[in-house]
CSV table of C-alpha atoms and ligand atoms in Angstrom, one decimal:
chain,number,residue,atom,x,y,z
A,1,UNK,CA,-16.7,-15.4,13.2
A,2,UNK,CA,-18.3,-16.6,10.0
A,3,UNK,CA,-19.2,-13.0,9.2
A,4,UNK,CA,-15.8,-11.8,10.0
A,5,UNK,CA,-14.1,-14.3,7.5
A,6,UNK,CA,-15.7,-12.2,4.7
A,7,UNK,CA,-14.4,-9.0,6.1
A,8,UNK,CA,-11.0,-8.0,4.5
A,9,UNK,CA,-8.8,-5.9,6.7
A,10,UNK,CA,-6.0,-3.9,5.1
A,11,UNK,CA,-3.5,-2.9,7.7
A,12,UNK,CA,-1.2,-0.1,6.3
A,13,UNK,CA,2.2,-0.3,7.7
A,14,UNK,CA,4.0,-3.4,9.2
A,15,UNK,CA,5.5,-1.4,12.0
A,16,UNK,CA,5.2,-2.1,15.8
A,17,UNK,CA,1.5,-1.2,15.9
A,18,UNK,CA,0.4,-2.7,12.6
A,19,UNK,CA,1.9,-6.1,13.2
A,20,UNK,CA,0.2,-6.4,16.5
A,21,UNK,CA,-3.1,-5.3,15.0
A,22,UNK,CA,-2.7,-7.9,12.2
A,23,UNK,CA,-2.1,-10.8,14.6
A,24,UNK,CA,-5.0,-9.9,16.9
A,25,UNK,CA,-7.5,-9.1,14.2
A,26,UNK,CA,-6.7,-12.3,12.3
A,27,UNK,CA,-7.2,-14.2,15.5
A,28,UNK,CA,-10.6,-12.8,15.7
A,29,UNK,CA,-11.5,-14.2,12.3
A,30,UNK,CA,-10.8,-11.3,9.9
A,31,UNK,CA,-9.1,-11.8,6.6
A,32,UNK,CA,-6.1,-9.6,7.2
A,33,UNK,CA,-3.3,-8.3,4.7
A,34,UNK,CA,-0.7,-5.9,5.8
A,35,UNK,CA,0.7,-3.5,3.1
A,36,UNK,CA,4.2,-2.2,3.8
A,37,UNK,CA,6.1,0.4,1.8
A,38,UNK,CA,9.6,-1.1,2.6
A,39,UNK,CA,10.8,-3.8,0.3
A,40,UNK,CA,12.2,-5.6,3.5
A,41,UNK,CA,13.4,-4.7,7.0
A,42,UNK,CA,16.9,-4.6,8.2
A,43,UNK,CA,18.2,-4.8,11.8
A,44,UNK,CA,17.9,-1.1,12.6
A,45,UNK,CA,20.4,0.4,15.0
A,46,UNK,CA,18.0,1.1,17.9
A,47,UNK,CA,16.8,-0.3,21.2
A,48,UNK,CA,13.4,-0.3,22.8
A,49,UNK,CA,11.9,-0.5,26.2
A,50,UNK,CA,9.0,-2.9,26.7
A,51,UNK,CA,7.3,-2.0,30.0
A,52,UNK,CA,4.7,-4.3,31.6
A,53,UNK,CA,1.8,-2.6,29.9
A,54,UNK,CA,3.3,-3.8,26.6
A,55,UNK,CA,4.6,-7.2,27.7
A,56,UNK,CA,1.1,-7.9,28.6
A,57,UNK,CA,0.1,-7.5,25.0
A,58,UNK,CA,3.1,-9.5,23.8
A,59,UNK,CA,2.1,-12.3,26.1
A,60,UNK,CA,-1.3,-12.4,24.4
A,61,UNK,CA,0.4,-12.2,20.9
A,62,UNK,CA,2.4,-15.3,22.1
A,63,UNK,CA,5.9,-14.0,21.7
A,64,UNK,CA,6.7,-13.0,25.4
A,65,UNK,CA,8.6,-16.3,26.1
A,66,UNK,CA,10.8,-15.7,23.1
A,67,UNK,CA,11.3,-12.0,24.1
A,68,UNK,CA,12.4,-13.1,27.6
A,69,UNK,CA,15.1,-15.3,26.0
A,70,UNK,CA,16.5,-12.7,23.6
A,71,UNK,CA,15.9,-9.4,25.5
A,72,UNK,CA,17.3,-8.1,28.8
A,73,UNK,CA,15.3,-8.7,31.9
A,74,UNK,CA,16.1,-5.3,33.2
A,75,UNK,CA,16.9,-5.4,36.9
A,76,UNK,CA,16.3,-1.7,37.7
A,77,UNK,CA,15.8,1.7,36.2
A,78,UNK,CA,18.4,4.3,37.4
A,79,UNK,CA,18.2,8.1,37.0
A,80,UNK,CA,21.5,9.9,37.7
A,81,UNK,CA,22.5,13.5,37.7
A,82,UNK,CA,24.5,14.5,34.6
A,83,UNK,CA,27.8,15.7,36.3
A,84,UNK,CA,28.1,14.2,39.8
A,85,UNK,CA,26.4,10.9,39.0
A,86,UNK,CA,24.2,11.2,42.1
A,87,UNK,CA,21.3,8.8,42.1
A,88,UNK,CA,18.1,10.8,41.7
A,89,UNK,CA,15.8,7.7,41.6
A,90,UNK,CA,16.1,4.0,41.4
A,91,UNK,CA,13.1,1.8,40.5
A,92,UNK,CA,13.5,-1.9,41.1
A,93,UNK,CA,12.3,-3.9,38.0
A,94,UNK,CA,13.3,-7.5,37.4
A,95,UNK,CA,11.6,-9.7,40.0
A,96,UNK,CA,9.9,-6.6,41.5
A,97,UNK,CA,8.1,-5.9,38.3
A,98,UNK,CA,7.1,-9.5,37.9
A,99,UNK,CA,5.7,-9.4,41.5
A,100,UNK,CA,3.9,-6.2,41.1
A,101,UNK,CA,2.5,-6.5,37.5
A,102,UNK,CA,2.9,-10.2,36.8
A,103,UNK,CA,5.0,-9.3,33.8
A,104,UNK,CA,8.5,-8.3,33.1
A,105,UNK,CA,10.2,-5.1,31.9
A,106,UNK,CA,12.4,-5.9,29.0
A,107,UNK,CA,14.9,-3.8,26.9
A,108,UNK,CA,15.7,-5.3,23.5
A,109,UNK,CA,17.1,-4.5,20.1
A,110,UNK,CA,14.4,-3.0,18.1
A,111,UNK,CA,15.3,-5.0,15.0
A,112,UNK,CA,15.1,-8.3,16.9
A,113,UNK,CA,11.8,-7.3,18.4
A,114,UNK,CA,10.4,-6.3,15.0
A,115,UNK,CA,11.6,-9.6,13.4
A,116,UNK,CA,9.6,-11.5,16.1
A,117,UNK,CA,6.5,-9.5,15.3
A,118,UNK,CA,6.9,-10.0,11.5
A,119,UNK,CA,7.2,-13.8,12.1
A,120,UNK,CA,4.1,-13.7,14.3
A,121,UNK,CA,2.1,-12.1,11.4
A,122,UNK,CA,3.7,-14.5,8.9
A,123,UNK,CA,5.5,-13.0,5.8
A,124,UNK,CA,2.8,-14.5,3.7
A,125,UNK,CA,0.3,-12.0,5.1
A,126,UNK,CA,2.6,-9.0,4.4
A,127,UNK,CA,2.7,-7.4,1.0
A,128,UNK,CA,6.1,-5.6,0.9
A,129,UNK,CA,7.0,-2.8,-1.4
A,130,UNK,CA,3.4,-1.4,-1.3
A,131,UNK,CA,3.4,2.3,-0.6
A,132,UNK,CA,-0.1,3.5,-0.2
A,133,UNK,CA,-0.8,6.6,-2.1
A,134,UNK,CA,-4.6,6.8,-2.1
A,135,UNK,CA,-7.7,5.3,-0.5
A,136,UNK,CA,-11.2,5.7,-1.9
A,137,UNK,CA,-13.4,4.7,1.0
A,138,UNK,CA,-16.8,5.2,-0.7
A,139,UNK,CA,-19.0,2.3,-1.7
A,140,UNK,CA,-19.1,-1.2,-0.5
A,141,UNK,CA,-15.3,-1.5,-0.1
A,142,UNK,CA,-12.4,0.8,0.2
A,143,UNK,CA,-10.2,0.9,-2.9
A,144,UNK,CA,-6.4,1.2,-2.1
A,145,UNK,CA,-3.9,2.5,-4.6
A,146,UNK,CA,-0.2,1.8,-4.3
A,147,UNK,CA,2.8,3.8,-5.7
A,148,UNK,CA,3.7,0.7,-7.8
A,149,UNK,CA,0.5,1.1,-9.8
A,150,UNK,CA,-1.3,-1.8,-8.1
A,151,UNK,CA,-4.5,-1.6,-6.1
A,152,UNK,CA,-6.5,-3.7,-3.6
A,153,UNK,CA,-9.9,-3.7,-1.9
A,154,UNK,CA,-10.8,-4.0,1.8
A,155,UNK,CA,-13.8,-3.5,3.9
A,156,UNK,CA,-11.7,-2.0,6.8
A,157,UNK,CA,-8.5,0.0,6.6
A,158,UNK,CA,-6.2,0.3,9.5
A,159,UNK,CA,-3.8,3.3,9.2
A,160,UNK,CA,-0.7,2.1,11.1
A,161,UNK,CA,1.6,4.0,8.8
A,162,UNK,CA,3.5,6.1,11.3
A,163,UNK,CA,4.2,9.8,11.8
A,164,UNK,CA,3.8,10.8,8.2
A,165,UNK,CA,0.7,8.7,7.8
A,166,UNK,CA,-0.9,8.8,4.3
A,167,UNK,CA,-4.1,7.3,5.9
A,168,UNK,CA,-4.3,10.2,8.4
A,169,UNK,CA,-3.9,12.6,5.4
A,170,UNK,CA,-6.8,11.0,3.6
A,171,UNK,CA,-8.9,11.3,6.8
A,172,UNK,CA,-8.0,14.8,7.8
A,173,UNK,CA,-6.1,16.5,5.0
A,174,UNK,CA,-2.4,17.3,4.6
A,175,UNK,CA,-0.6,18.6,7.7
A,176,UNK,CA,3.1,18.2,8.4
A,177,UNK,CA,4.0,16.9,11.9
A,178,UNK,CA,5.4,19.5,14.3
A,179,UNK,CA,9.2,19.5,14.8
A,180,UNK,CA,9.6,19.6,18.5
A,181,UNK,CA,13.1,21.4,18.7
A,182,UNK,CA,14.8,18.3,20.0
A,183,UNK,CA,16.8,15.6,18.4
A,184,UNK,CA,18.0,12.2,19.6
A,185,UNK,CA,21.4,10.8,18.9
A,186,UNK,CA,21.3,7.0,18.6
A,187,UNK,CA,24.0,4.3,18.6
A,188,UNK,CA,24.4,0.7,19.2
A,189,UNK,CA,27.8,-1.0,19.5
A,190,UNK,CA,29.6,-4.0,21.1
A,191,UNK,CA,30.1,-3.7,24.8
A,192,UNK,CA,33.7,-5.0,24.3
A,193,UNK,CA,34.5,-1.5,23.1
A,194,UNK,CA,34.0,-0.3,26.7
A,195,UNK,CA,37.1,-2.0,27.8
A,196,UNK,CA,35.7,-3.5,31.0
A,197,UNK,CA,33.6,-0.6,32.1
A,198,UNK,CA,30.6,-2.1,33.9
A,199,UNK,CA,27.2,-0.4,33.5
A,200,UNK,CA,23.8,-1.0,35.1
A,201,UNK,CA,21.0,-2.4,33.0
A,202,UNK,CA,19.4,1.0,32.2
A,203,UNK,CA,20.5,4.5,33.1
A,204,UNK,CA,19.0,7.9,32.3
A,205,UNK,CA,21.5,10.8,32.7
A,206,UNK,CA,19.6,14.0,33.4
A,207,UNK,CA,20.8,17.6,32.8
A,208,UNK,CA,18.7,20.7,32.7
A,209,UNK,CA,18.0,20.7,28.9
A,210,UNK,CA,19.3,17.4,27.7
A,211,UNK,CA,19.6,13.7,28.6
A,212,UNK,CA,21.1,10.4,27.7
A,213,UNK,CA,19.5,7.0,28.1
A,214,UNK,CA,21.8,4.0,28.1
A,215,UNK,CA,20.9,0.3,28.1
A,216,UNK,CA,21.7,-3.3,27.0
A,217,UNK,CA,19.7,-4.7,24.0
A,218,UNK,CA,20.7,-8.4,23.9
A,219,UNK,CA,20.2,-11.1,26.6
A,220,UNK,CA,24.0,-11.8,26.7
A,221,UNK,CA,24.6,-8.0,27.3
A,222,UNK,CA,27.1,-7.8,24.3
A,223,UNK,CA,25.4,-4.8,22.7
A,224,UNK,CA,24.8,-1.4,24.4
A,225,UNK,CA,22.5,1.3,23.1
A,226,UNK,CA,22.2,4.9,23.8
A,227,UNK,CA,19.7,7.5,22.8
A,228,UNK,CA,19.9,11.2,23.7
A,229,UNK,CA,17.5,14.1,23.8
A,230,UNK,CA,19.2,17.4,22.9
A,231,UNK,CA,17.8,20.8,21.8
A,232,UNK,CA,18.4,21.7,18.2
A,233,UNK,CA,16.4,24.7,16.9
A,234,UNK,CA,15.8,23.6,13.3
A,235,UNK,CA,15.6,20.4,11.4
A,236,UNK,CA,16.2,21.1,7.7
A,237,UNK,CA,16.6,17.5,6.3
A,238,UNK,CA,13.7,15.9,4.3
A,239,UNK,CA,14.5,12.7,6.1
A,240,UNK,CA,13.7,12.1,9.7
A,241,UNK,CA,17.3,11.0,10.5
A,242,UNK,CA,20.8,11.6,9.3
A,243,UNK,CA,24.2,10.1,10.0
A,244,UNK,CA,25.9,12.1,12.7
A,245,UNK,CA,29.5,12.7,13.7
A,246,UNK,CA,30.5,11.3,17.2
A,247,UNK,CA,32.3,14.6,17.7
A,248,UNK,CA,28.9,16.4,17.7
A,249,UNK,CA,27.6,14.0,20.6
A,250,UNK,CA,30.9,14.6,22.5
A,251,UNK,CA,30.4,18.3,22.4
A,252,UNK,CA,26.7,18.0,23.3
A,253,UNK,CA,27.7,16.1,26.4
A,254,UNK,CA,30.8,18.1,27.4
A,255,UNK,CA,31.2,18.1,31.2
A,256,UNK,CA,29.0,15.1,31.8
A,257,UNK,CA,30.1,12.3,34.2
A,258,UNK,CA,33.2,10.2,33.1
A,259,UNK,CA,30.9,7.2,32.6
A,260,UNK,CA,29.1,9.2,29.9
A,261,UNK,CA,32.5,10.3,28.4
A,262,UNK,CA,33.6,6.7,28.3
A,263,UNK,CA,30.5,5.7,26.5
A,264,UNK,CA,30.9,8.4,23.8
A,265,UNK,CA,34.7,7.6,23.5
A,266,UNK,CA,33.7,4.0,22.7
A,267,UNK,CA,30.9,4.8,20.2
A,268,UNK,CA,32.1,4.1,16.6
A,269,UNK,CA,29.3,5.7,14.7
A,270,UNK,CA,25.8,7.2,15.4
A,271,UNK,CA,22.7,8.6,13.8
A,272,UNK,CA,20.6,11.7,14.7
A,273,UNK,CA,16.9,11.6,14.8
A,274,UNK,CA,14.3,14.6,14.6
A,275,UNK,CA,11.6,14.3,17.1
A,276,UNK,CA,8.2,15.2,15.8
A,277,UNK,CA,4.7,15.2,17.4
A,278,UNK,CA,1.2,16.3,16.5
A,279,UNK,CA,-1.6,17.9,18.6
A,280,UNK,CA,-4.2,15.4,19.6
A,281,UNK,CA,-6.3,14.7,16.5
A,282,UNK,CA,-10.0,15.4,16.7
A,283,UNK,CA,-10.9,12.2,14.7
A,284,UNK,CA,-9.3,8.7,14.7
A,285,UNK,CA,-11.8,7.1,12.4
A,286,UNK,CA,-14.4,7.7,9.6
A,287,UNK,CA,-16.3,5.3,7.6
A,288,UNK,CA,-14.2,2.3,6.8
A,289,UNK,CA,-11.0,3.9,8.0
A,290,UNK,CA,-9.3,3.8,11.5
A,291,UNK,CA,-5.9,5.1,12.8
A,292,UNK,CA,-3.5,3.8,15.4
A,293,UNK,CA,-0.1,4.5,16.8
A,294,UNK,CA,2.2,7.4,15.5
A,295,UNK,CA,-0.4,7.9,12.7
A,296,UNK,CA,-2.6,9.6,15.2
A,297,UNK,CA,-0.5,10.5,18.2
A,298,UNK,CA,3.3,10.8,17.5
A,299,UNK,CA,5.1,12.0,20.6
A,300,UNK,CA,8.6,12.8,22.0
A,301,UNK,CA,10.1,9.4,22.9
A,302,UNK,CA,11.2,10.7,26.3
A,303,UNK,CA,9.0,8.2,28.3
A,304,UNK,CA,9.8,5.2,26.0
A,305,UNK,CA,6.1,4.8,25.5
A,306,UNK,CA,5.6,5.8,21.8
A,307,UNK,CA,5.6,2.2,20.5
A,308,UNK,CA,3.8,1.1,23.7
A,309,UNK,CA,0.9,3.3,22.9
A,310,UNK,CA,0.7,2.0,19.3
A,311,UNK,CA,0.8,-1.5,20.7
A,312,UNK,CA,-1.9,-0.7,23.3
A,313,UNK,CA,-4.0,0.8,20.5
A,314,UNK,CA,-3.8,-2.3,18.4
A,315,UNK,CA,-4.8,-4.4,21.3
A,316,UNK,CA,-7.8,-2.1,22.2
A,317,UNK,CA,-9.0,-2.1,18.6
A,318,UNK,CA,-9.1,-5.8,18.5
A,319,UNK,CA,-10.8,-5.9,21.9
A,320,UNK,CA,-13.5,-3.5,20.7
A,321,UNK,CA,-14.6,-5.9,18.0
A,322,UNK,CA,-15.4,-8.4,20.9
A,323,UNK,CA,-17.4,-5.8,22.6
A,324,UNK,CA,-19.6,-4.8,19.6
A,325,UNK,CA,-21.9,-6.7,17.3
A,326,UNK,CA,-20.2,-8.8,14.5
A,327,UNK,CA,-19.9,-6.7,11.4
A,328,UNK,CA,-20.6,-3.3,13.0
A,329,UNK,CA,-17.1,-2.1,12.6
A,330,UNK,CA,-18.0,1.6,12.8
A,331,UNK,CA,-19.3,1.0,16.3
A,332,UNK,CA,-16.0,-0.9,17.2
A,333,UNK,CA,-14.0,2.1,15.8
A,334,UNK,CA,-15.9,4.6,17.9
A,335,UNK,CA,-15.6,2.5,21.0
A,336,UNK,CA,-11.8,2.2,20.4
A,337,UNK,CA,-11.3,5.8,19.9
A,338,UNK,CA,-13.3,6.7,23.0
A,339,UNK,CA,-11.2,4.4,25.1
A,340,UNK,CA,-7.8,5.5,23.7
A,341,UNK,CA,-7.8,9.3,23.2
A,342,UNK,CA,-7.5,10.3,26.8
A,343,UNK,CA,-4.7,8.0,27.7
A,344,UNK,CA,-2.5,8.6,24.7
A,345,UNK,CA,-3.0,12.4,25.1
A,346,UNK,CA,-1.8,12.1,28.8
A,347,UNK,CA,1.2,10.2,27.6
A,348,UNK,CA,1.9,12.6,24.9
A,349,UNK,CA,1.9,15.5,27.4
A,350,UNK,CA,4.0,13.6,30.0
A,351,UNK,CA,6.5,12.7,27.3
A,352,UNK,CA,6.8,16.4,26.3
A,353,UNK,CA,7.4,17.4,30.0
A,354,UNK,CA,10.3,14.8,30.1
A,355,UNK,CA,10.2,14.2,33.9
A,356,UNK,CA,9.1,10.5,33.7
A,357,UNK,CA,11.0,8.5,36.4
A,358,UNK,CA,13.4,11.4,37.0
A,359,UNK,CA,12.6,11.6,40.7
A,360,UNK,CA,10.7,9.1,42.9
A,361,UNK,CA,7.3,8.4,41.4
A,362,UNK,CA,4.7,5.6,41.0
A,363,UNK,CA,4.6,4.3,37.5
A,364,UNK,CA,1.5,2.2,38.0
A,365,UNK,CA,-0.8,4.4,35.8
A,366,UNK,CA,1.4,3.5,32.8
A,367,UNK,CA,2.7,0.0,33.7
A,368,UNK,CA,-0.3,-1.5,35.3
A,369,UNK,CA,-2.7,-0.6,32.5
A,370,UNK,CA,-4.4,-3.8,31.3
A,371,UNK,CA,-5.8,-3.1,27.9
A,372,UNK,CA,-7.7,-6.4,28.0
A,373,UNK,CA,-9.4,-5.8,31.3
A,374,UNK,CA,-9.6,-2.0,31.8
A,375,UNK,CA,-13.3,-1.0,32.2
A,376,UNK,CA,-14.5,0.6,29.0
A,377,UNK,CA,-16.2,3.9,28.6
A,378,UNK,CA,-19.1,4.0,26.1
A,379,UNK,CA,-18.9,6.2,23.1
A,380,UNK,CA,-21.8,8.5,22.7
A,381,UNK,CA,-25.0,6.8,22.0
A,382,UNK,CA,-23.8,3.3,22.8
A,383,UNK,CA,-23.9,0.9,25.7
A,384,UNK,CA,-21.1,-1.6,26.2
A,385,UNK,CA,-20.3,-4.6,28.4
A,386,UNK,CA,-17.8,-3.1,30.9
A,387,UNK,CA,-14.7,-4.6,32.4
A,388,UNK,CA,-14.8,-7.7,30.4
A,389,UNK,CA,-11.7,-9.4,29.0
A,390,UNK,CA,-11.2,-10.7,25.5
B,401,LIG,P1,6.0,2.7,13.0
B,401,LIG,O1,6.6,1.7,13.8
B,401,LIG,O2,6.7,3.9,12.5
B,401,LIG,O3,5.5,1.9,11.6
B,401,LIG,C1,4.9,2.5,10.5
B,401,LIG,C2,5.2,1.5,9.3
B,401,LIG,O4,4.4,2.1,8.2
B,401,LIG,C3,6.6,1.6,8.8
B,401,LIG,O5,7.0,0.2,8.7
B,401,LIG,C4,6.5,2.3,7.5
B,401,LIG,O6,7.5,1.9,6.5
B,401,LIG,C5,5.1,2.0,7.1
B,401,LIG,N1,4.5,3.0,6.2
B,401,LIG,C6,4.6,4.3,6.3
B,401,LIG,N2,4.0,5.0,5.2
B,401,LIG,C7,3.5,4.0,4.5
B,401,LIG,C8,2.7,4.0,3.3
B,401,LIG,N3,2.2,5.1,2.7
B,401,LIG,N4,2.3,2.7,2.7
B,401,LIG,C9,2.7,1.5,3.4
B,401,LIG,N5,3.5,1.6,4.5
B,401,LIG,C10,3.8,2.8,5.0
B,401,LIG,N6,8.9,4.0,21.6
B,401,LIG,C11,8.9,3.2,22.7
B,401,LIG,O7,7.8,2.6,23.1
B,401,LIG,N7,10.1,2.9,23.4
B,401,LIG,C12,11.2,3.4,23.1
B,401,LIG,O8,12.3,3.2,23.7
B,401,LIG,C13,11.3,4.4,21.9
B,401,LIG,N8,12.5,5.0,21.5
B,401,LIG,C14,12.4,5.8,20.4
B,401,LIG,C15,13.6,6.4,20.1
B,401,LIG,C16,13.6,7.3,19.0
B,401,LIG,C17,14.9,8.1,18.7
B,401,LIG,C18,12.5,7.5,18.3
B,401,LIG,C19,12.5,8.4,17.1
B,401,LIG,C20,11.3,6.9,18.6
B,401,LIG,C21,11.2,6.1,19.7
B,401,LIG,N9,10.0,5.4,20.1
B,401,LIG,C22,10.1,4.6,21.3
B,401,LIG,C23,8.8,5.7,19.4
B,401,LIG,C24,8.4,4.6,18.6
B,401,LIG,O9,9.4,4.2,17.6
B,401,LIG,C25,7.1,4.8,17.7
B,401,LIG,O10,6.2,5.5,18.6
B,401,LIG,C26,6.6,3.6,17.1
B,401,LIG,O11,7.5,3.0,16.2
B,401,LIG,C27,5.2,3.9,16.5
B,401,LIG,O12,4.8,2.7,15.9
B,401,LIG,P2,3.8,2.7,14.7
B,401,LIG,O13,3.4,1.2,14.4
B,401,LIG,O14,2.7,3.6,14.9
B,401,LIG,O15,4.7,3.3,13.5
């Protein structure tokens, strides 16, 4: 611990993975600062699924009880056929998830979730308005340069800066993420606009080449969210999202079940997001630098596991410092990468397939993953304690 207090960790990006990494690394004695390009965060119009593999980490972070209060303790997952509404698969969650995994499945407003993460880090530990433009990793410390002309130094740099990661670029060279040919329409609005239409906690409507996922995002179920997946051959905007006319969504879901039509009729405004991914990276770490989350494995969000993988990464990175000698961060990085690459590649592939929970299947390989207890594989040339918790 005493050694670690002298080790400065610069986490680049105060997103979902970066904030968790900051909390868990600081708890292990490191001197952590998060550098975030945004000047502040607003309550973005999006929802997010927190499956038991993630709520396990959030319990460790210490915010699960709060999330139970403000999120929706989802009763069941429901897959339905796009036109007839036939049930394709129903997966009990709620008490069934608690009984099986010892943890809940929660849906929540992404902004509310992110606010809890920021509070857990502590605003004092986050430097806002700091867009990283360069890292010089040579020498005794890494030198960080920001767009505002300022600089900083750290012994360790964690690149948690998302799909267009500058840290990834410094490690592996410039390479744009791949547009997947699919977009997602996103909207959140008050349930009162549905004029009494009653909806299950979470439904995915499946058609051959498109889908719509609908769920509540606040404990009182006063706000409903939907996100689509729809083919669109090209994405020409420089931005990853644009405002979108509701008529476009209506036409994309023409002929869908009346419940879907009613939802779109009630929607006041929406945005449209391009889905990007990358081929699995050959390298997640080098020298003082390590990557996590969308910086190294962006994926289609069709399993609702993109943030989940970033959060698991952060927890595994922290755990790997417990498994390796104090101060030997390169050993910890190599162990971390060896224990995350295979799982994230599998989730990337499964997300691309878009069949997750469409028909009856056992979700244990995703939901029952315990990042703190899963036996570790050694990286080449190293022996580790296996199966130990942190
Ligand atoms: P991010 O959360 O993107 O955070 C990156 C942070 O780094 C940002 O705050 C950014 O401002 C900052 N940053 C970037 N560049 C710099 C820089 N140069 N200097 C400083 N800071 C920088 N995942 C789920 O698990 N469940 C879902 O239900 C889900 N739904 C989704 C729906 C849609 C439409 C989309 C597009 C994605 C969805 N995802 C979902 C995926 C999820 O949002 C991402 O996988 C997740 O946010 C990745 O976390 P991260 O911490 O790696 O990156």
